[in-house]
Tab-separated table of C-alpha atoms and ligand atoms in Angstrom:
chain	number	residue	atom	x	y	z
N	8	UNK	CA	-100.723	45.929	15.309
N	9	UNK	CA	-100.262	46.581	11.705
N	10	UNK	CA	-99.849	43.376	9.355
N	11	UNK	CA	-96.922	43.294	7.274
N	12	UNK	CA	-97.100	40.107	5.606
N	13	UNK	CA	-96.590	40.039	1.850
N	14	UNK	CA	-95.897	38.640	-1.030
N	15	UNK	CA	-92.534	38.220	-2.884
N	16	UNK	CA	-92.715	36.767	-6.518
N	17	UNK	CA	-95.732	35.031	-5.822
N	18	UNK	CA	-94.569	33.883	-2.413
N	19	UNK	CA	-96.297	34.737	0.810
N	20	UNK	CA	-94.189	35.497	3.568
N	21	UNK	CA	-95.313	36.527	7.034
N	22	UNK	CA	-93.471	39.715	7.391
N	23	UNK	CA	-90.808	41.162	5.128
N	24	UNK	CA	-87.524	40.296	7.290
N	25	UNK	CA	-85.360	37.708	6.060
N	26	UNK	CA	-81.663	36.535	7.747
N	27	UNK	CA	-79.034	37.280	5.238
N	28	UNK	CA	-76.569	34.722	3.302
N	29	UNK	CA	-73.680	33.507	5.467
N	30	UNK	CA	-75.162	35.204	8.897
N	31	UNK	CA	-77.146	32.391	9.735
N	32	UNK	CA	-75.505	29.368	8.593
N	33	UNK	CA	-78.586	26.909	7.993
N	34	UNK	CA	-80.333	27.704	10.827
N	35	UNK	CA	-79.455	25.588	13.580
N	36	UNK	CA	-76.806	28.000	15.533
N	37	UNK	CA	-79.893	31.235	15.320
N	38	UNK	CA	-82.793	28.435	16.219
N	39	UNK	CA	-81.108	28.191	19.516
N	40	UNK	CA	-82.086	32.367	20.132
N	41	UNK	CA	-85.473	32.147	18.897
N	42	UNK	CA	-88.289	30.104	16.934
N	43	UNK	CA	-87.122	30.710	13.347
N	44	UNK	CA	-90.797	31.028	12.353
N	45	UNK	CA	-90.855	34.370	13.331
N	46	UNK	CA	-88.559	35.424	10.276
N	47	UNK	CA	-90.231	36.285	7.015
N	48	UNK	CA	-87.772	33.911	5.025
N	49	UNK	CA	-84.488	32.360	5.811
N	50	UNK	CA	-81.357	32.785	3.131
N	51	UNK	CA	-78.729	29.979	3.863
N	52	UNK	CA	-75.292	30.299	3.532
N	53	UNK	CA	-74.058	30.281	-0.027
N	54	UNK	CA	-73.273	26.704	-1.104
N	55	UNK	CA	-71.393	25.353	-3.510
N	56	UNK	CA	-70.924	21.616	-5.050
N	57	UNK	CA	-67.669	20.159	-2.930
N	58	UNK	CA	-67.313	21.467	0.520
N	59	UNK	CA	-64.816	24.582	0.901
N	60	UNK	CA	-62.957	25.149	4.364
N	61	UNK	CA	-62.961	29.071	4.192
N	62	UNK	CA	-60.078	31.274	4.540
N	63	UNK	CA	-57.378	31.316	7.703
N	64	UNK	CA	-58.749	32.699	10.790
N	65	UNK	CA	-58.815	35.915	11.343
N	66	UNK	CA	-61.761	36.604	9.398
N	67	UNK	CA	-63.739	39.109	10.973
N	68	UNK	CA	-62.630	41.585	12.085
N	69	UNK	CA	-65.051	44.583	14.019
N	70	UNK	CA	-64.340	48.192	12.616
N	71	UNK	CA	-65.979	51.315	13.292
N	72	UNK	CA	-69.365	51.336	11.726
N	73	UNK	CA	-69.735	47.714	10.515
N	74	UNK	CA	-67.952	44.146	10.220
N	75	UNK	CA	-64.875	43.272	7.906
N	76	UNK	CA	-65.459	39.606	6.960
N	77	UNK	CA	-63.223	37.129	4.664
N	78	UNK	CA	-65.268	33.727	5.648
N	79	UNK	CA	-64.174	32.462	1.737
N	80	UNK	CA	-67.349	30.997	1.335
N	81	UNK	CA	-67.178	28.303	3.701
N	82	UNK	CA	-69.775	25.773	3.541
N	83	UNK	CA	-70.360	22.232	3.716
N	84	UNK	CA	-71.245	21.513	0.054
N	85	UNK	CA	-74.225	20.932	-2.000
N	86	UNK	CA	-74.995	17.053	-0.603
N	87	UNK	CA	-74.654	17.414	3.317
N	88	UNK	CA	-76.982	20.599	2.505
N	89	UNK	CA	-79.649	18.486	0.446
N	90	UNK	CA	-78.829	15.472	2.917
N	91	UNK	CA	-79.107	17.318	5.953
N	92	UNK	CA	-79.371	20.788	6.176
N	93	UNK	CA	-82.567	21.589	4.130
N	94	UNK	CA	-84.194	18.521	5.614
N	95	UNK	CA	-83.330	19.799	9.033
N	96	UNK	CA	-85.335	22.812	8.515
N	97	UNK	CA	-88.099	21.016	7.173
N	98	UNK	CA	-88.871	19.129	10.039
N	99	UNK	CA	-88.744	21.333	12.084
N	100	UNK	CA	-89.989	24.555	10.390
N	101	UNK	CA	-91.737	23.509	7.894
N	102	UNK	CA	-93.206	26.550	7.097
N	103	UNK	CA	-90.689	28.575	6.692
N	104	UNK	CA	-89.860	29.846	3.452
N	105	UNK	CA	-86.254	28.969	2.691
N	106	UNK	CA	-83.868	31.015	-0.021
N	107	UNK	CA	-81.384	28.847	-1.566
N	108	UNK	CA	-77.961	31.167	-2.070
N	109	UNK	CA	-76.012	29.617	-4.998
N	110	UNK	CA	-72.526	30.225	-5.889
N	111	UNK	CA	-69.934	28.622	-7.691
N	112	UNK	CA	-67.181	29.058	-9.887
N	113	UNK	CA	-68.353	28.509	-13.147
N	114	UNK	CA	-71.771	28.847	-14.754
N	115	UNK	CA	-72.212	24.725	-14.725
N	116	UNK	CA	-71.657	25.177	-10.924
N	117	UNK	CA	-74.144	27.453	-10.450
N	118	UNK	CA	-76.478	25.893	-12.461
N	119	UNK	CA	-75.924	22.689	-10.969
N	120	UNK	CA	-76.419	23.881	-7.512
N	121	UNK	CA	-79.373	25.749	-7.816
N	122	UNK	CA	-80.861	22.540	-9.603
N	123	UNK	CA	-80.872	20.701	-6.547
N	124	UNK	CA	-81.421	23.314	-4.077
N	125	UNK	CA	-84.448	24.082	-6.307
N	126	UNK	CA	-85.755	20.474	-5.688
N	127	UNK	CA	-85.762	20.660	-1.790
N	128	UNK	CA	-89.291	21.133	-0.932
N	129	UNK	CA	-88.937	24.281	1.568
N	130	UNK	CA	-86.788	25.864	-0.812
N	131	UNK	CA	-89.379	28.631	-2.098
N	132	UNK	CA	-86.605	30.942	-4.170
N	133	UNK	CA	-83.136	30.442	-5.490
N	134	UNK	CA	-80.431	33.127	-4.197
N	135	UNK	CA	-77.908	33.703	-6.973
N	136	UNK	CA	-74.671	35.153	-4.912
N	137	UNK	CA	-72.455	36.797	-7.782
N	138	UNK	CA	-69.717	38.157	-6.168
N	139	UNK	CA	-67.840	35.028	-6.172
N	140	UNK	CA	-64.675	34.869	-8.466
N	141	UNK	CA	-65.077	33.714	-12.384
N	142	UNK	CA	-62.541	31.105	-13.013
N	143	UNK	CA	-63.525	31.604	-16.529
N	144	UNK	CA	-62.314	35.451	-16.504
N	145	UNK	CA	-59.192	35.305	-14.753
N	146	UNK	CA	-60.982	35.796	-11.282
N	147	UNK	CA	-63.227	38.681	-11.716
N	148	UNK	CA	-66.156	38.359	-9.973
N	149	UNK	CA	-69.274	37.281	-12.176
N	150	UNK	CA	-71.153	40.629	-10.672
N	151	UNK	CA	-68.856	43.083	-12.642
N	152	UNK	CA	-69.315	42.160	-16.197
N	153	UNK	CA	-73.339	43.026	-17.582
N	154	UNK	CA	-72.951	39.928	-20.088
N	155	UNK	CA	-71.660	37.269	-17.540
N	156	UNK	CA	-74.742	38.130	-15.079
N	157	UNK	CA	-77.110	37.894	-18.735
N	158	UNK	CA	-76.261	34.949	-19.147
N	159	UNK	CA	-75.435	33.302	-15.802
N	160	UNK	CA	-79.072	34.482	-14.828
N	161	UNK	CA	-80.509	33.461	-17.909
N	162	UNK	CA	-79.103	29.744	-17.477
N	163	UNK	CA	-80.057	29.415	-13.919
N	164	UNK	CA	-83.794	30.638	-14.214
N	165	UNK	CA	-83.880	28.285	-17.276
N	166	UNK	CA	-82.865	25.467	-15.317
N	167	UNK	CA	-85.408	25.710	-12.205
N	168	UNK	CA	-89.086	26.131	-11.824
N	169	UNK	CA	-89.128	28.179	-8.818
N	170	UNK	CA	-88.257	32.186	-8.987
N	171	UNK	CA	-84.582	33.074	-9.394
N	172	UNK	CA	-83.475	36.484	-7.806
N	173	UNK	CA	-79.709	37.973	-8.099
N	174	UNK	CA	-77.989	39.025	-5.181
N	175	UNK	CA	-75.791	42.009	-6.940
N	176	UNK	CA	-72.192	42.988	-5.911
N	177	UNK	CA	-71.926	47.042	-5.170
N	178	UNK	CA	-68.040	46.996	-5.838
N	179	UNK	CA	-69.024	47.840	-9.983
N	180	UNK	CA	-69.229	51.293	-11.264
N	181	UNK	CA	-72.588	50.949	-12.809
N	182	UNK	CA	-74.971	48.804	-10.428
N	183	UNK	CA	-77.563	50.104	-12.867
N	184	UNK	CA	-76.027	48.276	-15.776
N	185	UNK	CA	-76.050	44.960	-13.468
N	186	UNK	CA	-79.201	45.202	-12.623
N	187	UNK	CA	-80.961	45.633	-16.165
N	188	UNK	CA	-78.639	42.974	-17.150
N	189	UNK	CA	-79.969	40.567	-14.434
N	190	UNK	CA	-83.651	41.605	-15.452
N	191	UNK	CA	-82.740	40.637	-19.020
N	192	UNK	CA	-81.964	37.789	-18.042
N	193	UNK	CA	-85.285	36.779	-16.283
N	194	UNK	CA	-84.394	36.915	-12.638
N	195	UNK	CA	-87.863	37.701	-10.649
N	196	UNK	CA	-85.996	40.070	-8.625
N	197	UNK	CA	-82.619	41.524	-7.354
N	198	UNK	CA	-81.347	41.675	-3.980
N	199	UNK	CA	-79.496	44.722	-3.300
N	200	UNK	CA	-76.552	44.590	-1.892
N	201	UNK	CA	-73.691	42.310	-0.918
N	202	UNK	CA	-70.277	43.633	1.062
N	203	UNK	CA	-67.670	46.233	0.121
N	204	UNK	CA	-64.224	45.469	-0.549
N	205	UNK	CA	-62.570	47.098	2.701
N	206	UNK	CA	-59.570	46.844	4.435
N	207	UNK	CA	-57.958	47.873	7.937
N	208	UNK	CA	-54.459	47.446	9.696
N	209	UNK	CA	-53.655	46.796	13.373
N	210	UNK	CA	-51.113	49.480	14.080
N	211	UNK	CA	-49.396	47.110	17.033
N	212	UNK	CA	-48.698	44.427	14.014
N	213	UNK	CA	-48.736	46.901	10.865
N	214	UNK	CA	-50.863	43.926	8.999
N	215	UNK	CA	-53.984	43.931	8.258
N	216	UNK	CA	-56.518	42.259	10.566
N	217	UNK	CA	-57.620	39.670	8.640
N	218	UNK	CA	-55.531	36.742	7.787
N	219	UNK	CA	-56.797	37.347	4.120
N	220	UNK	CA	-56.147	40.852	3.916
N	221	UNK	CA	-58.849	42.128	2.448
N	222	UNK	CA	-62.912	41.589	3.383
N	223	UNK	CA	-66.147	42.510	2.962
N	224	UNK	CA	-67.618	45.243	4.586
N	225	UNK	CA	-71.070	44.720	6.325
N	226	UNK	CA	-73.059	46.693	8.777
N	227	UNK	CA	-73.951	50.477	9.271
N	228	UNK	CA	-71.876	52.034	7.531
N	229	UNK	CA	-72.672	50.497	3.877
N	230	UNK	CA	-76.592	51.548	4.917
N	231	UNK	CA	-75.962	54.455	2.571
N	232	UNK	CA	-74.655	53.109	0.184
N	233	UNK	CA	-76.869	50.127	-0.143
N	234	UNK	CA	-79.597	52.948	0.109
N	235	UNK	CA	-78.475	54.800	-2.938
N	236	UNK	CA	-78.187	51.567	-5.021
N	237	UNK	CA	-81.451	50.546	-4.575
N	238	UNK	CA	-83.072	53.572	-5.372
N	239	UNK	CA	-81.261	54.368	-8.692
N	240	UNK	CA	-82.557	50.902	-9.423
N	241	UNK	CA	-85.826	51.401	-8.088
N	242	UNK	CA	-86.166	54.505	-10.080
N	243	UNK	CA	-85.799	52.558	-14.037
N	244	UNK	CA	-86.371	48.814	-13.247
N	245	UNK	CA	-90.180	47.581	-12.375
N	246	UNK	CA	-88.772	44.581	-10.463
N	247	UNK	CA	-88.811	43.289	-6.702
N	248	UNK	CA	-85.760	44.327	-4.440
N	249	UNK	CA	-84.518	42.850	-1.543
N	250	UNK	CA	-82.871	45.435	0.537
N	251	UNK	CA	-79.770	44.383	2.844
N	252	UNK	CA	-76.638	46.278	4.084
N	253	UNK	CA	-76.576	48.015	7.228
N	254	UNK	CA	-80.467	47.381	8.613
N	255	UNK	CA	-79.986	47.647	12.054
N	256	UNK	CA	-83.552	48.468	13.172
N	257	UNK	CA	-87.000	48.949	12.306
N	258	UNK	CA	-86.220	52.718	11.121
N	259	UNK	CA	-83.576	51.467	9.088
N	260	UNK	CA	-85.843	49.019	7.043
N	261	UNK	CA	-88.894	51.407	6.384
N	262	UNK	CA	-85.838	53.751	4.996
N	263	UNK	CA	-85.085	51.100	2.713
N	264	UNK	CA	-88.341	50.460	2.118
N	265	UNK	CA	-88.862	53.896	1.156
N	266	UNK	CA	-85.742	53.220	-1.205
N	267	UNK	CA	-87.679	50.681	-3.587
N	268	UNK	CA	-87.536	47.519	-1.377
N	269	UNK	CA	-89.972	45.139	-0.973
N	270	UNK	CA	-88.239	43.212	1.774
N	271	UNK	CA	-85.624	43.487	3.242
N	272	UNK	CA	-82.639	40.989	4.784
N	273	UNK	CA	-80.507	41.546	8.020
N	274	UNK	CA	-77.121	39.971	8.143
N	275	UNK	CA	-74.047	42.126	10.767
N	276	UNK	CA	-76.686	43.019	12.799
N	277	UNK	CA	-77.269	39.758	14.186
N	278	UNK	CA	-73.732	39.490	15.509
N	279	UNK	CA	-74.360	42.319	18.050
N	280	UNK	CA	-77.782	40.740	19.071
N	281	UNK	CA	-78.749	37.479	17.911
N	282	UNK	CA	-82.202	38.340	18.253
N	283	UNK	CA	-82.263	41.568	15.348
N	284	UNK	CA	-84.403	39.591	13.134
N	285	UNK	CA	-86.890	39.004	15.451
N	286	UNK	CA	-86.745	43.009	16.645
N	287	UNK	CA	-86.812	44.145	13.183
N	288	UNK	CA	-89.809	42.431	12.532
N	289	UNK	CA	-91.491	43.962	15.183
N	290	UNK	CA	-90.009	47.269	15.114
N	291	UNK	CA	-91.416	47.834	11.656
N	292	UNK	CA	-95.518	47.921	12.267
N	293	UNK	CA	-94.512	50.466	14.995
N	294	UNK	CA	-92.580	52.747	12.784
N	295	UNK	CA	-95.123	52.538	9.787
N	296	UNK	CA	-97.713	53.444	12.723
N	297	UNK	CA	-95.408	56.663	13.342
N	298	UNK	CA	-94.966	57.905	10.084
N	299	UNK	CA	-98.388	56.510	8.536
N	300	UNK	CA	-97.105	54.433	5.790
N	301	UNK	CA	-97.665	51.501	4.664
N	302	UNK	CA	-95.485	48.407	3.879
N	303	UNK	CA	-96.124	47.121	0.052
N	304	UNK	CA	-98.342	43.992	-0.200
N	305	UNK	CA	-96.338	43.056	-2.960
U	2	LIG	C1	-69.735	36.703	7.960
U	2	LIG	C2	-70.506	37.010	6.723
U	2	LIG	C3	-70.680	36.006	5.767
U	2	LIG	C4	-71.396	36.268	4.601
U	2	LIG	N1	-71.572	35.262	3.687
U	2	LIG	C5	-72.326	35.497	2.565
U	2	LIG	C6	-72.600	34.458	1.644
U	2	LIG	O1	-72.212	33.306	1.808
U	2	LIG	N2	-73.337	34.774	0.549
U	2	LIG	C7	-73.832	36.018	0.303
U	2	LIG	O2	-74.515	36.230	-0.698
U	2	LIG	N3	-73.606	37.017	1.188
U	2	LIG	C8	-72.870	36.783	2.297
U	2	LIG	N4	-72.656	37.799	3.193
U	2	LIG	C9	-73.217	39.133	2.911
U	2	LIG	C10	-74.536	39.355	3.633
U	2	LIG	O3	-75.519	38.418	3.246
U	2	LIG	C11	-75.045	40.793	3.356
U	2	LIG	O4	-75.273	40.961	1.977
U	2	LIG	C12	-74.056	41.847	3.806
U	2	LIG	O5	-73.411	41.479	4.999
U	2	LIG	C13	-74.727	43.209	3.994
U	2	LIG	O6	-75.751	43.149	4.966
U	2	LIG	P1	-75.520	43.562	6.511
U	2	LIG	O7	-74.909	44.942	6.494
U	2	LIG	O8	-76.880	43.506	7.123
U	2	LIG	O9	-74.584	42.540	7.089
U	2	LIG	C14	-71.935	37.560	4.364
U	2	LIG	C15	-71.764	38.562	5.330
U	2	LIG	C16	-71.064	38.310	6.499
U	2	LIG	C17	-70.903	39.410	7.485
């Protein structure tokens, strides 16, 4: 079988599938479906420095092509996840390479977070989640605005020694304009692309179907799209990507592969089979076979 281990920022990874932010908690719920050494890396949930309860249930909802989700970043806060989580994982994969999402409200946040996620041993890259909500622009989401993502990435790589990549928000009219602005600010790679703003309504209540209202879409159908944002980035910016939205197979990742991406991450998928990771990663060696490619070393 073909090897597709390879190297991301200087880190070596044994193949190039990673679990996606917020669809595998910290491991412990997908460790019960399979040995989580058989993913490339792991990306934990997005964490932030006090604990945050989420939104009210409903908050996914299942639509057509994909997965409406308004989870409201609910995690258990930076200190339970350096107390407990991250050491978890340690002992008892400790060699698996860990991604450490960050988000936060304000840049100190962020910073702050990613200093101590940084500092956990298996913690090989920092994450930096951007679509949350500025507090420090009315709301808008840090991912919109080309200066706030200079400068948040600038302040975060500045702050900790291990390599910083920016998870970019698609709901901007320019992802280009992100993107260079993220590189400008030394991130050591981009990972492209977190959910759509969607919406639907249950006709039997006329509301929508999550309690929030709104959600992000994940799943199939933003494959496309995440598709089309990675190559226009591909195509003007000589840095790493790490492809997610919609990879529901092997096929799908050599696509986005094909896009620009040097790995790629597999979140919606999972909830229709925990074990998608696991296929993935053996799917893709059979489809480079088929179509004689290659996966980039690097
Ligand atoms: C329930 C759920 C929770 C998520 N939580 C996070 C999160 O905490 N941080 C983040 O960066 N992305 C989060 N995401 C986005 C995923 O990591 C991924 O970018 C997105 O779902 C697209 O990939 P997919 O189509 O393979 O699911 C979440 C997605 C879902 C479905």
């Amino acid at each position: 079988m073909l090897q597709t281990g390879i190297k991301l920022a200087g880190v070596s990874l044994r193949n190039p599938v990673m679990a996606a932010s917020g669809t595998a908690g910290y491991g412990e719920e997908m460790s019960q479906h399979f040995d989580l050494n058989a993913l490339g890396a792991l990306v934990i949930k997005s964490t932030t420095r006090a604990p945050r309860t989420g939104n009210p249930w409903p908050t996914t909802a299942q639509t057509s092509a994909g997965w409406l989700n308004a989870v409201g970043l609910k995690n258990p806060g930076i200190d339970v996840v350096i107390r407990e989580k991250l050491p978890w994982l340690a002992t008892n994969y400790p060699n698996l390479p860990i991604v450490g999402s960050v988000a936060g409200a304000d840049i100190a946040e962020y910073v702050d977070v990613a200093k101590q996620l940084a500092s956990a041993v298996n913690v090989a890259f920092i994450e930096v989640n951007i679509s949350c909500p500025n507090v420090a622009n009315e709301g808008m989401a840090f991912g919109t605005d080309p200066q706030t993502v200079r400068e948040l990435t600038q302040r975060v790589v500045q702050a900790v020694a291990k390599p910083v990549f920016v998870k970019l928000t698609p709901n901007v009219t320019d992802i280009v304009a992100i993107a260079q602005a993220a590189a400008a600010g030394g991130a050591a790679g981009l990972v492209m692309i977190n959910t759509l703003m969607g919406m639907e309504i249950d006709l039997a209540t006329q509301k929508p179907h999550l309690a929030y209202g709104t959600g992000g879409l994940s799943g199939q159908a933003i494959h496309p799209l995440a598709m089309r944002m990675i190559h226009q980035v591909h195509e003007v910016l000589d840095l790493p990507i790490v492809g997610v939205g919609g990879v529901m197979n092997g096929k799908d990742a050599v696509e986005m592969m094909l896009a620009g991406a040097s790995a790629v991450q597999v979140g919606a998928a999972t909830f229709g089979d925990p074990l998608a990771c696991v296929k993935i990663a053996e799917e893709i060696p059979t489809v480079l076979a088929q179509y004689q490619l290659t996966w980039p070393k690097n």
